[in-house]
Short mmCIF file of C-alpha atoms and ligand atoms in Angstrom, two decimals:
data_model
loop_
_atom_site.label_atom_id
_atom_site.label_comp_id
_atom_site.label_asym_id
_atom_site.label_seq_id
_atom_site.Cartn_x
_atom_site.Cartn_y
_atom_site.Cartn_z
CA UNK A 1 -74.49 108.95 -42.19
CA UNK A 2 -72.31 109.98 -39.24
CA UNK A 3 -68.63 110.56 -39.92
CA UNK A 4 -66.59 107.60 -38.76
CA UNK A 5 -63.45 108.34 -36.73
CA UNK A 6 -60.74 105.86 -35.85
CA UNK A 7 -58.71 106.52 -32.72
CA UNK A 8 -55.39 104.68 -32.45
CA UNK A 9 -54.10 105.18 -28.91
CA UNK A 10 -52.66 102.69 -26.44
CA UNK A 11 -53.33 104.76 -23.32
CA UNK A 12 -56.74 103.47 -22.40
CA UNK A 13 -57.96 106.45 -20.29
CA UNK A 14 -57.22 108.86 -23.14
CA UNK A 15 -58.69 106.56 -25.76
CA UNK A 16 -61.90 106.01 -23.84
CA UNK A 17 -62.31 109.67 -22.91
CA UNK A 18 -61.85 110.80 -26.51
CA UNK A 19 -64.08 108.02 -27.85
CA UNK A 20 -66.86 108.89 -25.39
CA UNK A 21 -66.65 112.59 -26.17
CA UNK A 22 -66.75 111.95 -29.93
CA UNK A 23 -69.70 109.58 -29.62
CA UNK A 24 -71.62 112.15 -27.62
CA UNK A 25 -70.97 114.59 -30.49
CA UNK A 26 -72.62 112.15 -32.89
CA UNK A 27 -69.56 110.55 -34.48
CA UNK A 28 -69.19 106.82 -35.04
CA UNK A 29 -65.97 105.78 -33.31
CA UNK A 30 -63.63 102.86 -33.85
CA UNK A 31 -60.83 102.16 -31.39
CA UNK A 32 -57.45 100.50 -31.79
CA UNK A 33 -54.93 100.04 -28.96
CA UNK A 34 -51.84 99.35 -31.08
CA UNK A 35 -50.35 100.50 -34.37
CA UNK A 36 -50.77 97.27 -36.27
CA UNK A 37 -54.49 96.82 -35.63
CA UNK A 38 -54.95 100.57 -36.14
CA UNK A 39 -53.39 100.35 -39.60
CA UNK A 40 -55.49 97.33 -40.52
CA UNK A 41 -58.70 99.02 -39.37
CA UNK A 42 -57.82 102.18 -41.28
CA UNK A 43 -57.45 100.21 -44.51
CA UNK A 44 -60.47 97.99 -43.94
CA UNK A 45 -63.16 100.14 -42.42
CA UNK A 46 -63.50 103.12 -44.71
CA UNK A 47 -63.09 105.75 -41.96
CA UNK A 48 -63.44 109.51 -42.45
CA UNK A 49 -60.68 110.65 -40.11
CA UNK A 50 -57.92 109.09 -38.00
CA UNK A 51 -56.52 110.21 -34.63
CA UNK A 52 -53.09 108.65 -34.39
CA UNK A 53 -50.86 108.44 -31.33
CA UNK A 54 -47.12 108.18 -32.10
CA UNK A 55 -45.75 105.99 -29.30
CA UNK A 56 -47.67 102.78 -29.89
CA UNK A 57 -47.02 99.10 -29.28
CA UNK A 58 -46.45 96.75 -32.23
CA UNK A 59 -46.06 99.52 -34.83
CA UNK A 60 -45.24 103.14 -34.07
CA UNK A 61 -47.40 106.00 -35.32
CA UNK A 62 -44.85 107.29 -37.82
CA UNK A 63 -44.61 103.90 -39.49
CA UNK A 64 -48.40 103.62 -39.61
CA UNK A 65 -48.70 107.12 -41.04
CA UNK A 66 -46.13 106.54 -43.74
CA UNK A 67 -47.49 103.20 -44.76
CA UNK A 68 -51.10 104.46 -44.96
CA UNK A 69 -49.99 107.29 -47.21
CA UNK A 70 -47.89 104.95 -49.33
CA UNK A 71 -51.09 103.03 -49.83
CA UNK A 72 -52.59 106.41 -50.81
CA UNK A 73 -55.23 106.33 -48.13
CA UNK A 74 -56.50 109.86 -48.40
CA UNK A 75 -58.40 110.38 -45.13
CA UNK A 76 -57.30 113.22 -42.85
CA UNK A 77 -54.96 112.16 -40.03
CA UNK A 78 -54.41 114.10 -36.81
CA UNK A 79 -51.32 113.07 -34.86
CA UNK A 80 -51.59 112.98 -31.07
CA UNK A 81 -48.24 113.79 -29.54
CA UNK A 82 -47.21 114.06 -25.91
CA UNK A 83 -45.61 117.20 -24.50
CA UNK A 84 -41.88 116.62 -24.30
CA UNK A 85 -42.15 113.74 -26.76
CA UNK A 86 -39.80 114.13 -29.67
CA UNK A 87 -42.18 115.14 -32.43
CA UNK A 88 -40.71 116.43 -35.61
CA UNK A 89 -43.45 118.56 -37.15
CA UNK A 90 -41.78 118.71 -40.53
CA UNK A 91 -41.29 114.97 -40.65
CA UNK A 92 -44.88 114.50 -39.52
CA UNK A 93 -46.22 116.60 -42.36
CA UNK A 94 -43.84 115.01 -44.84
CA UNK A 95 -45.18 111.64 -43.83
CA UNK A 96 -48.68 112.88 -44.49
CA UNK A 97 -50.13 114.12 -41.19
CA UNK A 98 -52.77 116.82 -41.72
CA UNK A 99 -52.61 118.28 -38.24
CA UNK A 100 -51.43 117.49 -34.74
CA UNK A 101 -52.41 118.18 -31.15
CA UNK A 102 -50.18 118.07 -28.11
CA UNK A 103 -51.30 116.01 -25.12
CA UNK A 104 -52.88 116.93 -22.82
CA UNK A 105 -55.36 118.62 -25.16
CA UNK A 106 -58.88 119.83 -24.52
CA UNK A 107 -61.74 118.06 -26.27
CA UNK A 108 -62.87 121.47 -27.49
CA UNK A 109 -59.59 121.99 -29.30
CA UNK A 110 -59.59 118.49 -30.74
CA UNK A 111 -63.20 118.85 -31.97
CA UNK A 112 -62.39 122.13 -33.68
CA UNK A 113 -59.56 120.51 -35.59
CA UNK A 114 -61.63 117.45 -36.46
CA UNK A 115 -64.48 119.54 -37.80
CA UNK A 116 -62.13 121.74 -39.79
CA UNK A 117 -60.49 118.75 -41.46
CA UNK A 118 -63.79 117.00 -42.14
CA UNK A 119 -65.17 120.18 -43.70
CA UNK A 120 -62.10 120.42 -45.91
CA UNK A 121 -62.21 116.80 -47.04
CA UNK A 122 -65.99 116.35 -47.02
CA UNK A 123 -66.97 115.42 -50.55
CA UNK A 124 -64.04 117.47 -51.76
CA UNK A 125 -62.19 114.59 -53.36
CA UNK A 126 -61.25 115.51 -56.91
CA UNK A 127 -63.39 113.74 -59.43
CA UNK A 128 -66.14 112.92 -56.97
CA UNK A 129 -68.37 115.87 -57.78
CA UNK A 130 -71.01 115.36 -60.41
CA UNK A 131 -70.86 111.60 -60.09
CA UNK A 132 -73.19 109.48 -58.08
CA UNK A 133 -71.97 108.68 -54.57
CA UNK A 134 -72.43 104.98 -55.12
CA UNK A 135 -71.89 102.43 -57.83
CA UNK A 136 -73.02 98.85 -57.89
CA UNK A 137 -71.94 96.02 -60.17
CA UNK A 138 -72.10 92.27 -59.63
CA UNK A 139 -71.59 91.63 -55.93
CA UNK A 140 -69.69 94.86 -55.50
CA UNK A 141 -70.94 98.14 -54.06
CA UNK A 142 -68.76 101.24 -53.99
CA UNK A 143 -69.38 104.14 -51.62
CA UNK A 144 -67.28 106.96 -53.09
CA UNK A 145 -68.07 109.42 -50.30
CA UNK A 146 -66.85 106.95 -47.68
CA UNK A 147 -63.87 105.74 -49.78
CA UNK A 148 -65.04 102.19 -49.24
CA UNK A 149 -66.03 99.18 -51.28
CA UNK A 150 -68.04 96.13 -50.31
CA UNK A 151 -67.65 92.91 -52.25
CA UNK A 152 -69.66 89.97 -50.94
CA UNK A 153 -68.94 90.05 -47.22
CA UNK A 154 -65.64 91.96 -47.51
CA UNK A 155 -65.55 95.69 -46.84
CA UNK A 156 -62.34 97.55 -47.65
CA UNK A 157 -61.12 101.10 -47.79
CA UNK A 158 -60.17 102.74 -51.07
CA UNK A 159 -57.22 105.04 -51.45
CA UNK A 160 -57.87 108.28 -53.29
CA UNK A 161 -55.96 107.05 -56.32
CA UNK A 162 -57.84 103.75 -56.40
CA UNK A 163 -61.08 105.69 -56.17
CA UNK A 164 -60.12 108.01 -59.03
CA UNK A 165 -59.02 105.08 -61.16
CA UNK A 166 -62.27 103.23 -60.51
CA UNK A 167 -64.32 106.32 -61.34
CA UNK A 168 -62.43 106.64 -64.60
CA UNK A 169 -63.14 103.02 -65.48
CA UNK A 170 -66.84 103.52 -64.65
CA UNK A 171 -67.02 106.63 -66.80
CA UNK A 172 -65.52 104.87 -69.79
CA UNK A 173 -67.19 101.54 -69.24
CA UNK A 174 -66.81 99.16 -72.17
CA UNK A 175 -63.93 101.07 -73.77
CA UNK A 176 -60.47 99.59 -74.00
CA UNK A 177 -58.25 102.02 -72.12
CA UNK A 178 -54.57 101.83 -72.82
CA UNK A 179 -52.08 102.26 -70.01
CA UNK A 180 -50.71 105.56 -71.29
CA UNK A 181 -54.16 107.11 -71.44
CA UNK A 182 -54.88 105.93 -67.89
CA UNK A 183 -51.54 107.29 -66.78
CA UNK A 184 -52.04 110.71 -68.27
CA UNK A 185 -55.73 111.09 -67.34
CA UNK A 186 -55.67 109.61 -63.83
CA UNK A 187 -52.13 110.35 -62.68
CA UNK A 188 -51.04 113.30 -64.78
CA UNK A 189 -47.40 113.96 -64.06
CA UNK A 190 -47.75 113.80 -60.29
CA UNK A 191 -45.02 111.67 -58.75
CA UNK A 192 -43.44 110.74 -62.10
CA UNK A 193 -45.43 107.52 -62.53
CA UNK A 194 -44.76 104.74 -65.02
CA UNK A 195 -47.09 102.27 -66.73
CA UNK A 196 -46.07 99.78 -64.02
CA UNK A 197 -47.84 102.09 -61.58
CA UNK A 198 -51.06 101.57 -63.52
CA UNK A 199 -50.67 97.79 -63.42
CA UNK A 200 -49.96 97.82 -59.69
CA UNK A 201 -53.07 99.89 -58.97
CA UNK A 202 -55.22 97.68 -61.16
CA UNK A 203 -54.02 94.68 -59.13
CA UNK A 204 -54.87 96.45 -55.87
CA UNK A 205 -58.26 97.51 -57.19
CA UNK A 206 -59.07 93.97 -58.30
CA UNK A 207 -58.40 92.71 -54.77
CA UNK A 208 -61.14 95.05 -53.59
CA UNK A 209 -63.78 94.93 -56.32
CA UNK A 210 -63.49 91.43 -57.75
CA UNK A 211 -65.12 88.35 -56.25
CA UNK A 212 -62.03 86.41 -57.29
CA UNK A 213 -59.15 88.85 -57.97
CA UNK A 214 -57.19 86.11 -59.78
CA UNK A 215 -60.01 85.70 -62.30
CA UNK A 216 -61.43 89.21 -62.76
CA UNK A 217 -64.94 89.56 -64.15
CA UNK A 218 -65.21 93.37 -64.25
CA UNK A 219 -61.76 94.87 -64.60
CA UNK A 220 -60.45 92.93 -67.57
CA UNK A 221 -57.00 92.82 -69.10
CA UNK A 222 -56.77 93.62 -72.80
CA UNK A 223 -53.51 91.93 -73.62
CA UNK A 224 -50.76 94.13 -74.93
CA UNK A 225 -52.93 97.26 -74.59
CA UNK A 226 -54.43 97.95 -71.20
CA UNK A 227 -57.74 97.38 -69.48
CA UNK A 228 -61.47 97.38 -70.03
CA UNK A 229 -64.13 97.71 -67.35
CA UNK A 230 -67.59 96.22 -67.48
CA UNK A 231 -70.39 96.18 -64.89
CA UNK A 232 -71.79 92.92 -66.19
CA UNK A 233 -69.70 90.03 -64.94
CA UNK A 234 -67.67 88.62 -67.84
CA UNK A 235 -65.70 85.45 -68.02
CA UNK A 236 -62.05 86.31 -67.40
CA UNK A 237 -59.83 87.30 -70.31
CA UNK A 238 -62.46 87.41 -72.97
CA1 LIG B 301 -48.84 106.08 -26.56
#
């Protein structure tokens, strides 16, 4: 499968030139002309890498960057910044950019950076190795390599944390997993999480893997304890 790259850039000549060049290199390319639709595509489409302009209509690149990372979308992001544009490198990296190029850039330079980042992230997600790339249960199919999940006719992106949590549930299918165990095994001490963090991620995950997130059939609540995952669709809360 070709790597899928999303380019979020409002300047049409640049967007089209980059998209054409990437397609001729064998990449699948998605295009967004403003920050809001770019952010939505990034979360929905399960892309492998994002090229993100900063000065964008509707939602600026920094806001998009920060909000994608808050959602723990783990794909590499290269910021496209214009010469003379106020770009704070430190702030960019703090917000979760992996790299940046200054416009005007050569396609050769951009391709080098894209390939380097894809090589670094390619299959290198912690916890992915040794497990199958795909899982299927009920109407849901998960593509771990692409960080995406399809449920019925919905396809959504998975953040790295959601992916790790789902892998953990799959590994311990049928066992009741209490929140503290999930917290220590999936989160560790990173970011000083609380059991509320677990609940919030379970809610997010249900929206992606459950046919009806309000009445989960796979990721079940075990009241007062935690959660239990099953591939076979169960009636809710049993
Ligand atoms: Ca722009």
